[in-house]
JSON list of C-alpha atoms in Angstrom, two decimals:
[
{"chain": "A", "resi": 1, "resn": "MET", "atom": "CA", "xyz": [-13.12, 60.00, 9.74]},
{"chain": "A", "resi": 2, "resn": "ALA", "atom": "CA", "xyz": [-11.18, 59.18, 12.89]},
{"chain": "A", "resi": 3, "resn": "ARG", "atom": "CA", "xyz": [-7.79, 60.62, 13.45]},
{"chain": "A", "resi": 4, "resn": "TYR", "atom": "CA", "xyz": [-5.02, 58.16, 15.16]},
{"chain": "A", "resi": 5, "resn": "ARG", "atom": "CA", "xyz": [-4.36, 61.34, 17.49]},
{"chain": "A", "resi": 6, "resn": "GLU", "atom": "CA", "xyz": [-8.09, 60.71, 19.00]},
{"chain": "A", "resi": 7, "resn": "LEU", "atom": "CA", "xyz": [-7.27, 57.17, 19.94]},
{"chain": "A", "resi": 8, "resn": "ALA", "atom": "CA", "xyz": [-5.67, 55.71, 22.70]},
{"chain": "A", "resi": 9, "resn": "ARG", "atom": "CA", "xyz": [-3.60, 53.66, 20.69]},
{"chain": "A", "resi": 10, "resn": "GLY", "atom": "CA", "xyz": [-2.51, 56.40, 18.41]},
{"chain": "A", "resi": 11, "resn": "GLN", "atom": "CA", "xyz": [-1.19, 58.23, 21.37]},
{"chain": "A", "resi": 12, "resn": "ILE", "atom": "CA", "xyz": [0.50, 54.87, 22.76]},
{"chain": "A", "resi": 13, "resn": "ILE", "atom": "CA", "xyz": [2.23, 54.67, 19.28]},
{"chain": "A", "resi": 14, "resn": "GLY", "atom": "CA", "xyz": [2.91, 58.32, 18.83]},
{"chain": "A", "resi": 15, "resn": "ASP", "atom": "CA", "xyz": [1.38, 58.56, 15.39]},
{"chain": "A", "resi": 16, "resn": "SER", "atom": "CA", "xyz": [-0.40, 62.00, 15.00]},
{"chain": "A", "resi": 17, "resn": "HIS", "atom": "CA", "xyz": [-1.00, 61.86, 11.47]},
{"chain": "A", "resi": 18, "resn": "GLY", "atom": "CA", "xyz": [-2.30, 58.44, 10.94]},
{"chain": "A", "resi": 19, "resn": "MET", "atom": "CA", "xyz": [-6.38, 58.52, 10.19]},
{"chain": "A", "resi": 20, "resn": "LEU", "atom": "CA", "xyz": [-9.46, 56.49, 9.00]},
{"chain": "A", "resi": 21, "resn": "LYS", "atom": "CA", "xyz": [-11.52, 57.86, 6.79]},
{"chain": "A", "resi": 22, "resn": "LEU", "atom": "CA", "xyz": [-14.78, 56.12, 5.69]},
{"chain": "A", "resi": 23, "resn": "LEU", "atom": "CA", "xyz": [-17.16, 56.71, 2.53]},
{"chain": "A", "resi": 24, "resn": "VAL", "atom": "CA", "xyz": [-20.99, 55.94, 3.17]},
{"chain": "A", "resi": 25, "resn": "SER", "atom": "CA", "xyz": [-24.09, 56.12, 1.31]},
{"chain": "A", "resi": 26, "resn": "PRO", "atom": "CA", "xyz": [-26.50, 58.95, 2.53]},
{"chain": "A", "resi": 27, "resn": "VAL", "atom": "CA", "xyz": [-29.10, 57.01, 0.91]},
{"chain": "A", "resi": 28, "resn": "ASP", "atom": "CA", "xyz": [-29.25, 53.36, 2.11]},
{"chain": "A", "resi": 29, "resn": "ARG", "atom": "CA", "xyz": [-26.15, 54.01, 4.68]},
{"chain": "A", "resi": 30, "resn": "THR", "atom": "CA", "xyz": [-23.86, 50.97, 2.97]},
{"chain": "A", "resi": 31, "resn": "LEU", "atom": "CA", "xyz": [-20.34, 51.43, 3.36]},
{"chain": "A", "resi": 32, "resn": "LEU", "atom": "CA", "xyz": [-18.95, 52.75, 0.00]},
{"chain": "A", "resi": 33, "resn": "GLY", "atom": "CA", "xyz": [-15.11, 52.84, 0.46]},
{"chain": "A", "resi": 34, "resn": "VAL", "atom": "CA", "xyz": [-12.25, 53.01, 3.03]},
{"chain": "A", "resi": 35, "resn": "HIS", "atom": "CA", "xyz": [-9.46, 55.20, 3.09]},
{"chain": "A", "resi": 36, "resn": "CYS", "atom": "CA", "xyz": [-6.21, 54.71, 5.82]},
{"chain": "A", "resi": 37, "resn": "PHE", "atom": "CA", "xyz": [-3.21, 55.90, 6.25]},
{"chain": "A", "resi": 38, "resn": "GLY", "atom": "CA", "xyz": [-0.67, 56.24, 9.34]},
{"chain": "A", "resi": 39, "resn": "SER", "atom": "CA", "xyz": [1.20, 52.89, 11.50]},
{"chain": "A", "resi": 40, "resn": "GLY", "atom": "CA", "xyz": [-0.70, 50.38, 10.68]},
{"chain": "A", "resi": 41, "resn": "ALA", "atom": "CA", "xyz": [-3.04, 51.12, 7.65]},
{"chain": "A", "resi": 42, "resn": "THR", "atom": "CA", "xyz": [-2.41, 47.45, 5.70]},
{"chain": "A", "resi": 43, "resn": "GLU", "atom": "CA", "xyz": [-3.65, 45.93, 8.63]},
{"chain": "A", "resi": 44, "resn": "LEU", "atom": "CA", "xyz": [-6.78, 47.78, 8.72]},
{"chain": "A", "resi": 45, "resn": "ILE", "atom": "CA", "xyz": [-8.00, 48.07, 5.77]},
{"chain": "A", "resi": 46, "resn": "HIS", "atom": "CA", "xyz": [-9.09, 44.66, 5.22]},
{"chain": "A", "resi": 47, "resn": "ILE", "atom": "CA", "xyz": [-11.94, 45.12, 8.14]},
{"chain": "A", "resi": 48, "resn": "GLY", "atom": "CA", "xyz": [-13.36, 47.74, 5.85]},
{"chain": "A", "resi": 49, "resn": "GLN", "atom": "CA", "xyz": [-13.06, 45.50, 2.70]},
{"chain": "A", "resi": 50, "resn": "SER", "atom": "CA", "xyz": [-14.82, 42.59, 4.37]},
{"chain": "A", "resi": 51, "resn": "VAL", "atom": "CA", "xyz": [-18.09, 45.18, 5.55]},
{"chain": "A", "resi": 52, "resn": "MET", "atom": "CA", "xyz": [-18.23, 46.45, 1.88]},
{"chain": "A", "resi": 53, "resn": "GLY", "atom": "CA", "xyz": [-17.87, 42.93, 0.62]},
{"chain": "A", "resi": 54, "resn": "CYS", "atom": "CA", "xyz": [-20.72, 41.85, 2.49]},
{"chain": "A", "resi": 55, "resn": "GLY", "atom": "CA", "xyz": [-22.69, 44.62, 1.72]},
{"chain": "A", "resi": 56, "resn": "GLY", "atom": "CA", "xyz": [-22.60, 46.19, 5.19]},
{"chain": "A", "resi": 57, "resn": "THR", "atom": "CA", "xyz": [-23.44, 49.18, 6.89]},
{"chain": "A", "resi": 58, "resn": "VAL", "atom": "CA", "xyz": [-22.13, 51.82, 8.73]},
{"chain": "A", "resi": 59, "resn": "ASP", "atom": "CA", "xyz": [-24.69, 50.54, 11.34]},
{"chain": "A", "resi": 60, "resn": "TYR", "atom": "CA", "xyz": [-22.79, 47.27, 11.77]},
{"chain": "A", "resi": 61, "resn": "LEU", "atom": "CA", "xyz": [-19.35, 49.14, 12.27]},
{"chain": "A", "resi": 62, "resn": "VAL", "atom": "CA", "xyz": [-21.38, 51.24, 14.86]},
{"chain": "A", "resi": 63, "resn": "ASN", "atom": "CA", "xyz": [-22.67, 47.90, 16.65]},
{"chain": "A", "resi": 64, "resn": "ALA", "atom": "CA", "xyz": [-19.50, 46.17, 16.23]},
{"chain": "A", "resi": 65, "resn": "VAL", "atom": "CA", "xyz": [-17.20, 45.47, 19.13]},
{"chain": "A", "resi": 66, "resn": "PHE", "atom": "CA", "xyz": [-13.14, 46.40, 18.82]},
{"chain": "A", "resi": 67, "resn": "ASN", "atom": "CA", "xyz": [-10.44, 45.39, 21.13]},
{"chain": "A", "resi": 68, "resn": "TYR", "atom": "CA", "xyz": [-9.31, 48.55, 23.01]},
{"chain": "A", "resi": 69, "resn": "PRO", "atom": "CA", "xyz": [-6.56, 50.19, 22.79]},
{"chain": "A", "resi": 70, "resn": "THR", "atom": "CA", "xyz": [-6.12, 48.94, 18.99]},
{"chain": "A", "resi": 71, "resn": "LEU", "atom": "CA", "xyz": [-6.12, 51.24, 15.49]},
{"chain": "A", "resi": 72, "resn": "ALA", "atom": "CA", "xyz": [-9.21, 49.26, 14.73]},
{"chain": "A", "resi": 73, "resn": "GLU", "atom": "CA", "xyz": [-11.07, 50.84, 17.05]},
{"chain": "A", "resi": 74, "resn": "SER", "atom": "CA", "xyz": [-10.71, 53.65, 14.16]},
{"chain": "A", "resi": 75, "resn": "TYR", "atom": "CA", "xyz": [-13.59, 52.01, 12.64]},
{"chain": "A", "resi": 76, "resn": "LYS", "atom": "CA", "xyz": [-16.08, 52.64, 15.72]},
{"chain": "A", "resi": 77, "resn": "VAL", "atom": "CA", "xyz": [-15.03, 56.18, 15.96]},
{"chain": "A", "resi": 78, "resn": "ALA", "atom": "CA", "xyz": [-15.15, 56.95, 12.26]},
{"chain": "A", "resi": 79, "resn": "ALA", "atom": "CA", "xyz": [-18.53, 54.98, 11.87]},
{"chain": "A", "resi": 80, "resn": "LEU", "atom": "CA", "xyz": [-20.07, 57.05, 15.10]},
{"chain": "A", "resi": 81, "resn": "ASP", "atom": "CA", "xyz": [-18.60, 60.19, 13.26]},
{"chain": "A", "resi": 82, "resn": "ALA", "atom": "CA", "xyz": [-20.77, 58.91, 9.42]},
{"chain": "A", "resi": 83, "resn": "THR", "atom": "CA", "xyz": [-23.82, 58.59, 11.44]},
{"chain": "A", "resi": 84, "resn": "ASN", "atom": "CA", "xyz": [-23.67, 61.68, 13.37]},
{"chain": "A", "resi": 85, "resn": "ARG", "atom": "CA", "xyz": [-23.34, 63.40, 9.51]},
{"chain": "A", "resi": 86, "resn": "LEU", "atom": "CA", "xyz": [-25.84, 61.51, 7.96]},
{"chain": "A", "resi": 87, "resn": "ARG", "atom": "CA", "xyz": [-28.13, 63.06, 10.93]},
{"chain": "A", "resi": 88, "resn": "GLN", "atom": "CA", "xyz": [-27.05, 66.14, 10.26]},
{"chain": "A", "resi": 89, "resn": "ILE", "atom": "CA", "xyz": [-27.77, 65.61, 6.71]},
{"chain": "A", "resi": 90, "resn": "ASP", "atom": "CA", "xyz": [-31.24, 64.21, 7.36]},
{"chain": "A", "resi": 91, "resn": "ARG", "atom": "CA", "xyz": [-31.98, 67.50, 9.61]},
{"chain": "A", "resi": 92, "resn": "LEU", "atom": "CA", "xyz": [-31.47, 69.59, 6.25]},
{"chain": "A", "resi": 93, "resn": "ASP", "atom": "CA", "xyz": [-34.05, 67.83, 4.41]}
]
């Protein structure tokens, strides 16, 4: 999950309520879904759709380069959050 208030662009536009959330498979790390609301959500959702359409993983988003400061950076922030959560799940097993 990435909250707009955590991003430079979110602070610039003053959107403290927007967010982007990724649904990731813990088995093979593929991107299963994207939820987004707030400013520019319609301009962000297609990025996740493209990654999902190609069978991409959360690792692709971690390694991708996003312009700064843009709301698209929320994909990298959310992917890093998902990766950290997957590590926590792996430790429990």
